[in-house]
């Protein structure tokens, strides 16, 4: 029993980061599901993290309120940004959102109240594991239900073909914007939670590497459903800890595993769990014939 | 689907457990070797969190080896309690990132139940990891954090469990500036600084130090971690016609600044913080331009230092650097403090003992902690000659 | 002023050599090759290996680094991109597989050479200074500028004037049509990677020579710049990438001289953002045809 | 008139792709639009369906101006279309394609779906199945749209367009790539739709199909309408002969 308690106490931060990364992966999943390749979620995460930490520090805002304020701030910024980049697709959108992310980072580096390059230190560790996992459960459930809804189908249709989607009566701009803003909201929420886990944040926590990392979680986990990003984030956050026995060779194994997954599991790790569903689809077809 | 998920989660958890078990398998064989009449006591466990991988991986293996050398030397003498209790050093990699650093600290505290933790390598990681130890009441000795807010007044509240054995820039920089000002007759300097925590801390300290010495800072030129060419910054500095350039930077950019100053501002010197104190800069043809305050001088002829260098060379077949000397010294000081306790694994006692510990002969010179738990030791103002750090005169 | 202009041209040349290869792969395969910074770094280390381990002179190390990184590029394609191409995976997958290769390769280099920056053995890198008025020009840098421009001219000839170049261009235009026309697509792709990575590696050697300093992460700062250069010049346009690179070099230096320190990078990325919104095809790119 | 265009125009870089075109399509009519390659037929359709903005002129639906409306708004008002070269949601199932086609007639169900409950008979799903039945794709409902044969894809696209319960159905070369028996069935389907009161605008290369299906035909050439009338009248028009029928064989 003691061993288990020690284990949980030791890896509580890892568990927290796993959950936060899963939230982040879901935030980018939302936009990917709607066909938008964004690299801006690290910046929204930063906005959530800094806003909530600063509100807590300077105004003594209660934790949930500070988190919510961070999320709303990110969403408020995402809306005009989403409208501006609405026309860009694929790599162009990725680079535009990346540029936005860098602008945010540079502003953080230059602003006295955000602590410039020194960041904010001594942020009280208010985030409990259950905050993170409750958020994750709620978000995953809602997204899972939304995926099968009319809105979810509309996002999928936009991803497949924007022009044809518009012809089916889908307000493409509105739906894309919704995905973008909701993704930002979610990323900022996760950012706020993360700032109160690790005591300290600085602008480099939210750089290009982070943006790509979030994307990797989602894509490697798999886009077909919400389980994918959660799995991807779990596996690739736990991996550095799991690979500890390999010591100096950790990064090499991690790279090899990443490569193997992207090549051999084209639809993500979730394919492993998904086989049954495809079979069920096949069964529907068969029943129909009979 | 749901069952599958559960199975996956359980497998994953099992993997984590086995992985950790594998990673920390304690070499407890040493306990039996020194059995005396009263029988051996369990080892005193000390954790070392260090960046073996990630952006700061170049502080190793020296940082680890320095501490290991001190432990091995001590265990060879028999250990505590009349040779019945040895030290076991547990080393974990923090990957140069904050959350792994926190996890390593928690592992030390919750799983390994260590008495003291040394590390982590980076100040940015320490900002996350130190509060964990502070909350748990485990003494920490910082062995390579030089910035602000590590000991004394910390952003996260009281930090009375944290000690620092690495010479802070608050101590080293003013000494450097004083020596440089008096010997070079400085009137006006330009500071070129980076955008990281370390560089910005240094910038603030330099600014104050020059003010105290009556030197004008004509311009402060920032560069970003992503800049690859430093010619434009030095060219911009040149326009101010300074007496010297100050590099508030890490070693990599510092090398480029040295090269550019040699080219564009012949005969001008480069004054730097601890970032320049890196053996990687020694091969640089223009390293002779630098003036830097360091915690350790290889050239110091103190017996303690020469013995350390010889022992290190004998064991690892390589020269030690400052990081080796600091982690070695931190371990010496810790052992000395532990000797003064009645129970080596009593954290409260160890903390008390650390507060009053004083060693007159270490590789870093006379060593003790200030009331704020910061290091009290001499500063060596150095420059480079023939690919060696030598005292600046 | 003259000195800063010279600084800008030098760094622009390095950016150009780096970004041209990046843009070449993008134009042909629509891939953002995140392993390109790694190739850049490998170029420098290949030269170090040639000089320090094999004892060769620097002027031989340069072509060796070019060939070595070129071959690595082909290997990279076989490992990370070809399997994805075969099943028609989206470009996003290629981005991630190149990232995976980067992770592993950087670590391999660190295990061999350590993580800190290192230098070439003393006296193996040429160094001489030229004084022009009040300015001091370094011979190596002048040579680098000259070599970069020459290489870009050669590349232009290669792409515009040779059979191989025609094949590469056909492939960039329309892979399916290229296949139907009987072009050996895999060979053309291999050639693309050889050229792209060779140039990237060369850029790495040259920068390492200029400062006599190399490390395992030296390529990373160039990644975002390559994006900027490509966007400003026009995605996939080679002349655009070259012009974009020099513009970026000039812009960076000019903003250092004329802008408040804090605004320097915000300016660069803000500009990038604006270009994307206002003129997504860049300076020389063609507007993607209306899709209906 | 149900659907009208008045002096509708659009230029691309100085070229008049559509030049002051007047069309009038009566309710319940099958209206044919023919013309040589590059005559501006598809551009005209894109202007009507809102995918392109007109430079001048107007589009009227049931007497109301709809020129500036976005595609999805037009779909909501009863204009549905298919695309030249088929634009299905290839990664979605056949069934989901039809459900997406029904988007304009559905009300958001997100909130409802958050509360789990036993699935009840869903009229929208039944309706979608009915449409698939009608175009002969019921058995393939669970397949991915991208896996269908080309002819099947065309029929799926029509079923998807019908799912929005359109008043006007615009078909852009629906018979392209179909074999004679398939295009025969297409002709029957179109007749049945007209009989149900759906107005059809048919752009087709297969002039025989147009002449055999449509009551009224307009001919475009170089962006201009050069003739309009019954199939017989159009056939007789000298301008058409010169510009179009002279160049191509009339089947």
PDB file of N, CA, C and O in Angstrom, chain A residues 141-142 144-146 148-151 153-154 156-161 163-172 174-175 281 285 288-289, chain D residues 51 71-72 75 81 83 87-92 96 99-101 103-104 106-110 113-116 125 138-139 142 160:
ATOM      1  N   UNK A 141     -15.896  13.971 -22.788  1.00  0.00           N
ATOM      2  CA  UNK A 141     -17.285  13.538 -22.975  1.00  0.00           C
ATOM      3  C   UNK A 141     -18.017  14.478 -23.920  1.00  0.00           C
ATOM      4  O   UNK A 141     -18.669  14.046 -24.877  1.00  0.00           O
ATOM      5  N   UNK A 142     -17.891  15.773 -23.664  1.00  0.00           N
ATOM      6  CA  UNK A 142     -18.608  16.739 -24.502  1.00  0.00           C
ATOM      7  C   UNK A 142     -18.146  16.621 -25.951  1.00  0.00           C
ATOM      8  O   UNK A 142     -18.963  16.550 -26.875  1.00  0.00           O
ATOM      9  N   UNK A 144     -16.834  14.111 -27.411  1.00  0.00           N
ATOM     10  CA  UNK A 144     -17.269  12.830 -27.967  1.00  0.00           C
ATOM     11  C   UNK A 144     -18.715  12.932 -28.438  1.00  0.00           C
ATOM     12  O   UNK A 144     -19.077  12.507 -29.528  1.00  0.00           O
ATOM     13  N   UNK A 145     -19.550  13.566 -27.607  1.00  0.00           N
ATOM     14  CA  UNK A 145     -20.949  13.723 -27.989  1.00  0.00           C
ATOM     15  C   UNK A 145     -21.084  14.699 -29.152  1.00  0.00           C
ATOM     16  O   UNK A 145     -21.916  14.510 -30.037  1.00  0.00           O
ATOM     17  N   UNK A 146     -20.271  15.744 -29.126  1.00  0.00           N
ATOM     18  CA  UNK A 146     -20.369  16.736 -30.198  1.00  0.00           C
ATOM     19  C   UNK A 146     -19.947  16.113 -31.528  1.00  0.00           C
ATOM     20  O   UNK A 146     -20.497  16.412 -32.580  1.00  0.00           O
ATOM     21  N   UNK A 148     -20.499  13.285 -32.763  1.00  0.00           N
ATOM     22  CA  UNK A 148     -21.581  12.594 -33.447  1.00  0.00           C
ATOM     23  C   UNK A 148     -22.772  13.490 -33.745  1.00  0.00           C
ATOM     24  O   UNK A 148     -23.769  13.043 -34.298  1.00  0.00           O
ATOM     25  N   UNK A 149     -22.661  14.755 -33.352  1.00  0.00           N
ATOM     26  CA  UNK A 149     -23.799  15.656 -33.525  1.00  0.00           C
ATOM     27  C   UNK A 149     -23.769  16.291 -34.908  1.00  0.00           C
ATOM     28  O   UNK A 149     -22.863  16.056 -35.700  1.00  0.00           O
ATOM     29  N   UNK A 150     -24.767  17.090 -35.159  1.00  0.00           N
ATOM     30  CA  UNK A 150     -24.841  17.796 -36.439  1.00  0.00           C
ATOM     31  C   UNK A 150     -23.609  18.684 -36.605  1.00  0.00           C
ATOM     32  O   UNK A 150     -22.994  18.730 -37.665  1.00  0.00           O
ATOM     33  N   UNK A 151     -23.237  19.360 -35.522  1.00  0.00           N
ATOM     34  CA  UNK A 151     -22.067  20.237 -35.598  1.00  0.00           C
ATOM     35  C   UNK A 151     -20.813  19.415 -35.896  1.00  0.00           C
ATOM     36  O   UNK A 151     -19.973  19.822 -36.703  1.00  0.00           O
ATOM     37  N   UNK A 153     -20.597  16.591 -37.488  1.00  0.00           N
ATOM     38  CA  UNK A 153     -20.612  16.190 -38.901  1.00  0.00           C
ATOM     39  C   UNK A 153     -20.268  17.370 -39.796  1.00  0.00           C
ATOM     40  O   UNK A 153     -19.586  17.225 -40.797  1.00  0.00           O
ATOM     41  N   UNK A 154     -20.752  18.540 -39.394  1.00  0.00           N
ATOM     42  CA  UNK A 154     -20.454  19.724 -40.200  1.00  0.00           C
ATOM     43  C   UNK A 154     -18.949  19.979 -40.209  1.00  0.00           C
ATOM     44  O   UNK A 154     -18.360  20.270 -41.248  1.00  0.00           O
ATOM     45  N   UNK A 156     -16.582  17.778 -39.802  1.00  0.00           N
ATOM     46  CA  UNK A 156     -15.958  16.756 -40.641  1.00  0.00           C
ATOM     47  C   UNK A 156     -16.138  17.097 -42.115  1.00  0.00           C
ATOM     48  O   UNK A 156     -15.217  16.948 -42.918  1.00  0.00           O
ATOM     49  N   UNK A 157     -17.339  17.574 -42.463  1.00  0.00           N
ATOM     50  CA  UNK A 157     -17.606  17.917 -43.857  1.00  0.00           C
ATOM     51  C   UNK A 157     -16.695  19.050 -44.310  1.00  0.00           C
ATOM     52  O   UNK A 157     -16.128  19.016 -45.410  1.00  0.00           O
ATOM     53  N   UNK A 158     -16.508  20.047 -43.429  1.00  0.00           N
ATOM     54  CA  UNK A 158     -15.627  21.170 -43.781  1.00  0.00           C
ATOM     55  C   UNK A 158     -14.206  20.674 -43.998  1.00  0.00           C
ATOM     56  O   UNK A 158     -13.507  21.090 -44.911  1.00  0.00           O
ATOM     57  N   UNK A 159     -13.784  19.752 -43.140  1.00  0.00           N
ATOM     58  CA  UNK A 159     -12.437  19.198 -43.270  1.00  0.00           C
ATOM     59  C   UNK A 159     -12.285  18.507 -44.625  1.00  0.00           C
ATOM     60  O   UNK A 159     -11.275  18.649 -45.298  1.00  0.00           O
ATOM     61  N   UNK A 160     -13.315  17.784 -45.027  1.00  0.00           N
ATOM     62  CA  UNK A 160     -13.213  17.021 -46.268  1.00  0.00           C
ATOM     63  C   UNK A 160     -13.274  17.936 -47.490  1.00  0.00           C
ATOM     64  O   UNK A 160     -12.561  17.718 -48.460  1.00  0.00           O
ATOM     65  N   UNK A 161     -14.146  18.912 -47.470  1.00  0.00           N
ATOM     66  CA  UNK A 161     -14.299  19.794 -48.634  1.00  0.00           C
ATOM     67  C   UNK A 161     -15.107  21.015 -48.245  1.00  0.00           C
ATOM     68  O   UNK A 161     -16.327  20.945 -48.103  1.00  0.00           O
ATOM     69  N   UNK A 163     -15.834  23.771 -49.884  1.00  0.00           N
ATOM     70  CA  UNK A 163     -16.761  24.312 -50.881  1.00  0.00           C
ATOM     71  C   UNK A 163     -18.048  23.491 -50.877  1.00  0.00           C
ATOM     72  O   UNK A 163     -19.156  24.031 -50.835  1.00  0.00           O
ATOM     73  N   UNK A 164     -17.891  22.173 -50.913  1.00  0.00           N
ATOM     74  CA  UNK A 164     -19.074  21.319 -50.916  1.00  0.00           C
ATOM     75  C   UNK A 164     -19.838  21.474 -49.617  1.00  0.00           C
ATOM     76  O   UNK A 164     -21.066  21.462 -49.602  1.00  0.00           O
ATOM     77  N   UNK A 165     -19.108  21.666 -48.510  1.00  0.00           N
ATOM     78  CA  UNK A 165     -19.783  21.826 -47.223  1.00  0.00           C
ATOM     79  C   UNK A 165     -20.686  23.050 -47.252  1.00  0.00           C
ATOM     80  O   UNK A 165     -21.823  23.010 -46.778  1.00  0.00           O
ATOM     81  N   UNK A 166     -20.168  24.138 -47.826  1.00  0.00           N
ATOM     82  CA  UNK A 166     -20.976  25.351 -47.898  1.00  0.00           C
ATOM     83  C   UNK A 166     -22.256  25.081 -48.677  1.00  0.00           C
ATOM     84  O   UNK A 166     -23.327  25.583 -48.332  1.00  0.00           O
ATOM     85  N   UNK A 167     -22.161  24.255 -49.704  1.00  0.00           N
ATOM     86  CA  UNK A 167     -23.331  23.961 -50.514  1.00  0.00           C
ATOM     87  C   UNK A 167     -24.352  23.096 -49.787  1.00  0.00           C
ATOM     88  O   UNK A 167     -25.461  22.930 -50.260  1.00  0.00           O
ATOM     89  N   UNK A 168     -23.948  22.491 -48.693  1.00  0.00           N
ATOM     90  CA  UNK A 168     -24.921  21.697 -47.940  1.00  0.00           C
ATOM     91  C   UNK A 168     -25.614  22.551 -46.896  1.00  0.00           C
ATOM     92  O   UNK A 168     -26.307  22.045 -46.024  1.00  0.00           O
ATOM     93  N   UNK A 169     -25.380  23.852 -46.957  1.00  0.00           N
ATOM     94  CA  UNK A 169     -26.035  24.727 -46.007  1.00  0.00           C
ATOM     95  C   UNK A 169     -25.235  24.945 -44.739  1.00  0.00           C
ATOM     96  O   UNK A 169     -25.750  25.453 -43.749  1.00  0.00           O
ATOM     97  N   UNK A 170     -23.946  24.545 -44.741  1.00  0.00           N
ATOM     98  CA  UNK A 170     -23.118  24.731 -43.553  1.00  0.00           C
ATOM     99  C   UNK A 170     -22.475  26.118 -43.598  1.00  0.00           C
ATOM    100  O   UNK A 170     -21.828  26.469 -44.594  1.00  0.00           O
ATOM    101  N   UNK A 171     -22.662  26.877 -42.546  1.00  0.00           N
ATOM    102  CA  UNK A 171     -22.042  28.202 -42.480  1.00  0.00           C
ATOM    103  C   UNK A 171     -20.567  27.990 -42.156  1.00  0.00           C
ATOM    104  O   UNK A 171     -20.160  27.982 -40.985  1.00  0.00           O
ATOM    105  N   UNK A 172     -19.762  27.796 -43.191  1.00  0.00           N
ATOM    106  CA  UNK A 172     -18.382  27.343 -43.009  1.00  0.00           C
ATOM    107  C   UNK A 172     -17.596  28.263 -42.088  1.00  0.00           C
ATOM    108  O   UNK A 172     -16.938  27.818 -41.155  1.00  0.00           O
ATOM    109  N   UNK A 174     -18.541  30.311 -39.807  1.00  0.00           N
ATOM    110  CA  UNK A 174     -18.974  30.277 -38.422  1.00  0.00           C
ATOM    111  C   UNK A 174     -18.476  28.990 -37.734  1.00  0.00           C
ATOM    112  O   UNK A 174     -17.989  29.017 -36.618  1.00  0.00           O
ATOM    113  N   UNK A 175     -18.589  27.876 -38.442  1.00  0.00           N
ATOM    114  CA  UNK A 175     -18.178  26.619 -37.841  1.00  0.00           C
ATOM    115  C   UNK A 175     -16.659  26.571 -37.631  1.00  0.00           C
ATOM    116  O   UNK A 175     -16.176  26.089 -36.613  1.00  0.00           O
ATOM    117  N   UNK A 281     -18.841  -1.439 -38.452  1.00  0.00           N
ATOM    118  CA  UNK A 281     -19.306  -0.783 -39.663  1.00  0.00           C
ATOM    119  C   UNK A 281     -19.523  -1.805 -40.762  1.00  0.00           C
ATOM    120  O   UNK A 281     -20.512  -1.768 -41.487  1.00  0.00           O
ATOM    121  N   UNK A 285     -23.012  -2.968 -43.006  1.00  0.00           N
ATOM    122  CA  UNK A 285     -23.117  -3.187 -44.450  1.00  0.00           C
ATOM    123  C   UNK A 285     -23.700  -4.559 -44.765  1.00  0.00           C
ATOM    124  O   UNK A 285     -24.609  -4.693 -45.594  1.00  0.00           O
ATOM    125  N   UNK A 288     -27.375  -4.963 -44.147  1.00  0.00           N
ATOM    126  CA  UNK A 288     -28.157  -4.234 -45.132  1.00  0.00           C
ATOM    127  C   UNK A 288     -28.390  -5.081 -46.384  1.00  0.00           C
ATOM    128  O   UNK A 288     -29.447  -5.028 -46.988  1.00  0.00           O
ATOM    129  N   UNK A 289     -27.369  -5.815 -46.741  1.00  0.00           N
ATOM    130  CA  UNK A 289     -27.484  -6.660 -47.934  1.00  0.00           C
ATOM    131  C   UNK A 289     -28.551  -7.720 -47.703  1.00  0.00           C
ATOM    132  O   UNK A 289     -29.379  -8.010 -48.553  1.00  0.00           O
TER     133      UNK A 289
ATOM    134  N   UNK D  51     -21.040  30.656 -54.805  1.00  0.00           N
ATOM    135  CA  UNK D  51     -19.622  30.356 -54.630  1.00  0.00           C
ATOM    136  C   UNK D  51     -18.731  31.398 -55.273  1.00  0.00           C
ATOM    137  O   UNK D  51     -17.545  31.484 -54.962  1.00  0.00           O
ATOM    138  N   UNK D  71     -23.247  30.725 -50.021  1.00  0.00           N
ATOM    139  CA  UNK D  71     -23.776  29.427 -50.464  1.00  0.00           C
ATOM    140  C   UNK D  71     -24.715  28.787 -49.445  1.00  0.00           C
ATOM    141  O   UNK D  71     -25.772  28.274 -49.811  1.00  0.00           O
ATOM    142  N   UNK D  72     -24.276  28.824 -48.142  1.00  0.00           N
ATOM    143  CA  UNK D  72     -25.113  28.096 -47.192  1.00  0.00           C
ATOM    144  C   UNK D  72     -26.466  28.752 -47.002  1.00  0.00           C
ATOM    145  O   UNK D  72     -27.466  28.090 -46.748  1.00  0.00           O
ATOM    146  N   UNK D  75     -28.586  27.593 -49.855  1.00  0.00           N
ATOM    147  CA  UNK D  75     -29.065  26.229 -49.647  1.00  0.00           C
ATOM    148  C   UNK D  75     -30.272  26.241 -48.717  1.00  0.00           C
ATOM    149  O   UNK D  75     -31.265  25.548 -48.947  1.00  0.00           O
ATOM    150  N   UNK D  81     -27.039  21.968 -55.186  1.00  0.00           N
ATOM    151  CA  UNK D  81     -26.289  21.741 -56.419  1.00  0.00           C
ATOM    152  C   UNK D  81     -25.356  20.548 -56.294  1.00  0.00           C
ATOM    153  O   UNK D  81     -25.025  20.092 -55.193  1.00  0.00           O
ATOM    154  N   UNK D  83     -21.529  19.128 -58.201  1.00  0.00           N
ATOM    155  CA  UNK D  83     -20.350  19.784 -58.763  1.00  0.00           C
ATOM    156  C   UNK D  83     -19.830  19.027 -59.969  1.00  0.00           C
ATOM    157  O   UNK D  83     -19.922  17.798 -60.037  1.00  0.00           O
ATOM    158  N   UNK D  87     -17.821  16.443 -55.781  1.00  0.00           N
ATOM    159  CA  UNK D  87     -17.137  16.832 -54.540  1.00  0.00           C
ATOM    160  C   UNK D  87     -17.865  16.202 -53.363  1.00  0.00           C
ATOM    161  O   UNK D  87     -18.704  16.834 -52.741  1.00  0.00           O
ATOM    162  N   UNK D  88     -17.523  14.979 -53.096  1.00  0.00           N
ATOM    163  CA  UNK D  88     -18.114  14.307 -51.943  1.00  0.00           C
ATOM    164  C   UNK D  88     -17.203  14.488 -50.736  1.00  0.00           C
ATOM    165  O   UNK D  88     -16.048  14.893 -50.879  1.00  0.00           O
ATOM    166  N   UNK D  89     -17.713  14.157 -49.563  1.00  0.00           N
ATOM    167  CA  UNK D  89     -16.871  14.115 -48.372  1.00  0.00           C
ATOM    168  C   UNK D  89     -16.295  12.714 -48.311  1.00  0.00           C
ATOM    169  O   UNK D  89     -16.896  11.803 -47.740  1.00  0.00           O
ATOM    170  N   UNK D  90     -15.158  12.534 -48.952  1.00  0.00           N
ATOM    171  CA  UNK D  90     -14.676  11.187 -49.229  1.00  0.00           C
ATOM    172  C   UNK D  90     -14.331  10.394 -47.975  1.00  0.00           C
ATOM    173  O   UNK D  90     -14.406   9.174 -47.991  1.00  0.00           O
ATOM    174  N   UNK D  91     -13.959  11.100 -46.925  1.00  0.00           N
ATOM    175  CA  UNK D  91     -13.590  10.380 -45.711  1.00  0.00           C
ATOM    176  C   UNK D  91     -14.784  10.043 -44.828  1.00  0.00           C
ATOM    177  O   UNK D  91     -14.632   9.399 -43.799  1.00  0.00           O
ATOM    178  N   UNK D  92     -15.966  10.502 -45.206  1.00  0.00           N
ATOM    179  CA  UNK D  92     -17.161  10.181 -44.425  1.00  0.00           C
ATOM    180  C   UNK D  92     -17.915   9.034 -45.098  1.00  0.00           C
ATOM    181  O   UNK D  92     -17.739   8.771 -46.280  1.00  0.00           O
ATOM    182  N   UNK D  96     -23.393   9.317 -43.933  1.00  0.00           N
ATOM    183  CA  UNK D  96     -23.087  10.629 -43.349  1.00  0.00           C
ATOM    184  C   UNK D  96     -23.090  11.727 -44.403  1.00  0.00           C
ATOM    185  O   UNK D  96     -23.473  12.862 -44.126  1.00  0.00           O
ATOM    186  N   UNK D  99     -26.568  12.720 -44.665  1.00  0.00           N
ATOM    187  CA  UNK D  99     -26.970  13.457 -43.452  1.00  0.00           C
ATOM    188  C   UNK D  99     -26.428  14.884 -43.474  1.00  0.00           C
ATOM    189  O   UNK D  99     -27.126  15.820 -43.089  1.00  0.00           O
ATOM    190  N   UNK D 100     -25.171  15.045 -43.906  1.00  0.00           N
ATOM    191  CA  UNK D 100     -24.613  16.399 -43.999  1.00  0.00           C
ATOM    192  C   UNK D 100     -25.434  17.211 -44.992  1.00  0.00           C
ATOM    193  O   UNK D 100     -25.707  18.388 -44.776  1.00  0.00           O
ATOM    194  N   UNK D 101     -25.874  16.564 -46.061  1.00  0.00           N
ATOM    195  CA  UNK D 101     -26.694  17.252 -47.050  1.00  0.00           C
ATOM    196  C   UNK D 101     -27.973  17.814 -46.441  1.00  0.00           C
ATOM    197  O   UNK D 101     -28.551  18.782 -46.932  1.00  0.00           O
ATOM    198  N   UNK D 103     -28.112  19.224 -43.609  1.00  0.00           N
ATOM    199  CA  UNK D 103     -27.727  20.193 -42.576  1.00  0.00           C
ATOM    200  C   UNK D 103     -28.671  21.392 -42.487  1.00  0.00           C
ATOM    201  O   UNK D 103     -29.071  21.805 -41.406  1.00  0.00           O
ATOM    202  N   UNK D 104     -29.039  21.925 -43.647  1.00  0.00           N
ATOM    203  CA  UNK D 104     -29.832  23.155 -43.650  1.00  0.00           C
ATOM    204  C   UNK D 104     -31.198  22.959 -43.023  1.00  0.00           C
ATOM    205  O   UNK D 104     -31.840  23.924 -42.602  1.00  0.00           O
ATOM    206  N   UNK D 106     -31.802  20.952 -40.372  1.00  0.00           N
ATOM    207  CA  UNK D 106     -31.696  20.409 -39.013  1.00  0.00           C
ATOM    208  C   UNK D 106     -31.475  21.524 -38.006  1.00  0.00           C
ATOM    209  O   UNK D 106     -30.920  22.573 -38.325  1.00  0.00           O
ATOM    210  N   UNK D 107     -31.911  21.251 -36.773  1.00  0.00           N
ATOM    211  CA  UNK D 107     -31.620  22.204 -35.703  1.00  0.00           C
ATOM    212  C   UNK D 107     -30.556  21.603 -34.801  1.00  0.00           C
ATOM    213  O   UNK D 107     -30.519  20.399 -34.613  1.00  0.00           O
ATOM    214  N   UNK D 108     -29.747  22.474 -34.259  1.00  0.00           N
ATOM    215  CA  UNK D 108     -28.606  21.996 -33.495  1.00  0.00           C
ATOM    216  C   UNK D 108     -29.037  21.013 -32.413  1.00  0.00           C
ATOM    217  O   UNK D 108     -30.001  21.242 -31.691  1.00  0.00           O
ATOM    218  N   UNK D 109     -28.291  19.924 -32.317  1.00  0.00           N
ATOM    219  CA  UNK D 109     -28.646  18.892 -31.350  1.00  0.00           C
ATOM    220  C   UNK D 109     -27.568  18.703 -30.294  1.00  0.00           C
ATOM    221  O   UNK D 109     -27.581  17.738 -29.567  1.00  0.00           O
ATOM    222  N   UNK D 110     -26.628  19.665 -30.238  1.00  0.00           N
ATOM    223  CA  UNK D 110     -25.487  19.470 -29.331  1.00  0.00           C
ATOM    224  C   UNK D 110     -25.964  19.313 -27.890  1.00  0.00           C
ATOM    225  O   UNK D 110     -25.616  18.360 -27.200  1.00  0.00           O
ATOM    226  N   UNK D 113     -27.753  16.139 -27.205  1.00  0.00           N
ATOM    227  CA  UNK D 113     -26.909  14.945 -27.205  1.00  0.00           C
ATOM    228  C   UNK D 113     -26.080  14.794 -25.935  1.00  0.00           C
ATOM    229  O   UNK D 113     -25.548  13.729 -25.673  1.00  0.00           O
ATOM    230  N   UNK D 114     -25.916  15.895 -25.202  1.00  0.00           N
ATOM    231  CA  UNK D 114     -25.082  15.801 -23.995  1.00  0.00           C
ATOM    232  C   UNK D 114     -25.741  14.922 -22.946  1.00  0.00           C
ATOM    233  O   UNK D 114     -25.075  14.363 -22.087  1.00  0.00           O
ATOM    234  N   UNK D 115     -27.065  14.834 -22.994  1.00  0.00           N
ATOM    235  CA  UNK D 115     -27.764  13.959 -22.061  1.00  0.00           C
ATOM    236  C   UNK D 115     -27.945  12.609 -22.750  1.00  0.00           C
ATOM    237  O   UNK D 115     -28.631  12.524 -23.752  1.00  0.00           O
ATOM    238  N   UNK D 116     -27.301  11.581 -22.221  1.00  0.00           N
ATOM    239  CA  UNK D 116     -27.416  10.308 -22.909  1.00  0.00           C
ATOM    240  C   UNK D 116     -28.828   9.736 -22.739  1.00  0.00           C
ATOM    241  O   UNK D 116     -29.415   9.822 -21.678  1.00  0.00           O
ATOM    242  N   UNK D 125     -32.783  10.344 -40.123  1.00  0.00           N
ATOM    243  CA  UNK D 125     -31.996   9.194 -40.561  1.00  0.00           C
ATOM    244  C   UNK D 125     -32.801   8.332 -41.528  1.00  0.00           C
ATOM    245  O   UNK D 125     -32.270   7.850 -42.527  1.00  0.00           O
ATOM    246  N   UNK D 138     -28.405   2.128 -51.015  1.00  0.00           N
ATOM    247  CA  UNK D 138     -28.728   1.776 -49.644  1.00  0.00           C
ATOM    248  C   UNK D 138     -27.731   0.773 -49.064  1.00  0.00           C
ATOM    249  O   UNK D 138     -27.297   0.886 -47.934  1.00  0.00           O
ATOM    250  N   UNK D 139     -27.366  -0.190 -49.891  1.00  0.00           N
ATOM    251  CA  UNK D 139     -26.445  -1.218 -49.388  1.00  0.00           C
ATOM    252  C   UNK D 139     -25.087  -0.668 -49.041  1.00  0.00           C
ATOM    253  O   UNK D 139     -24.351  -1.256 -48.258  1.00  0.00           O
ATOM    254  N   UNK D 142     -22.789   2.192 -45.288  1.00  0.00           N
ATOM    255  CA  UNK D 142     -21.704   2.241 -44.312  1.00  0.00           C
ATOM    256  C   UNK D 142     -20.330   2.405 -44.938  1.00  0.00           C
ATOM    257  O   UNK D 142     -19.337   2.578 -44.232  1.00  0.00           O
ATOM    258  N   UNK D 160     -27.298  13.524 -51.879  1.00  0.00           N
ATOM    259  CA  UNK D 160     -26.899  14.498 -50.868  1.00  0.00           C
ATOM    260  C   UNK D 160     -27.578  15.842 -51.130  1.00  0.00           C
ATOM    261  O   UNK D 160     -28.061  16.494 -50.204  1.00  0.00           O
TER     262      UNK D 160
END
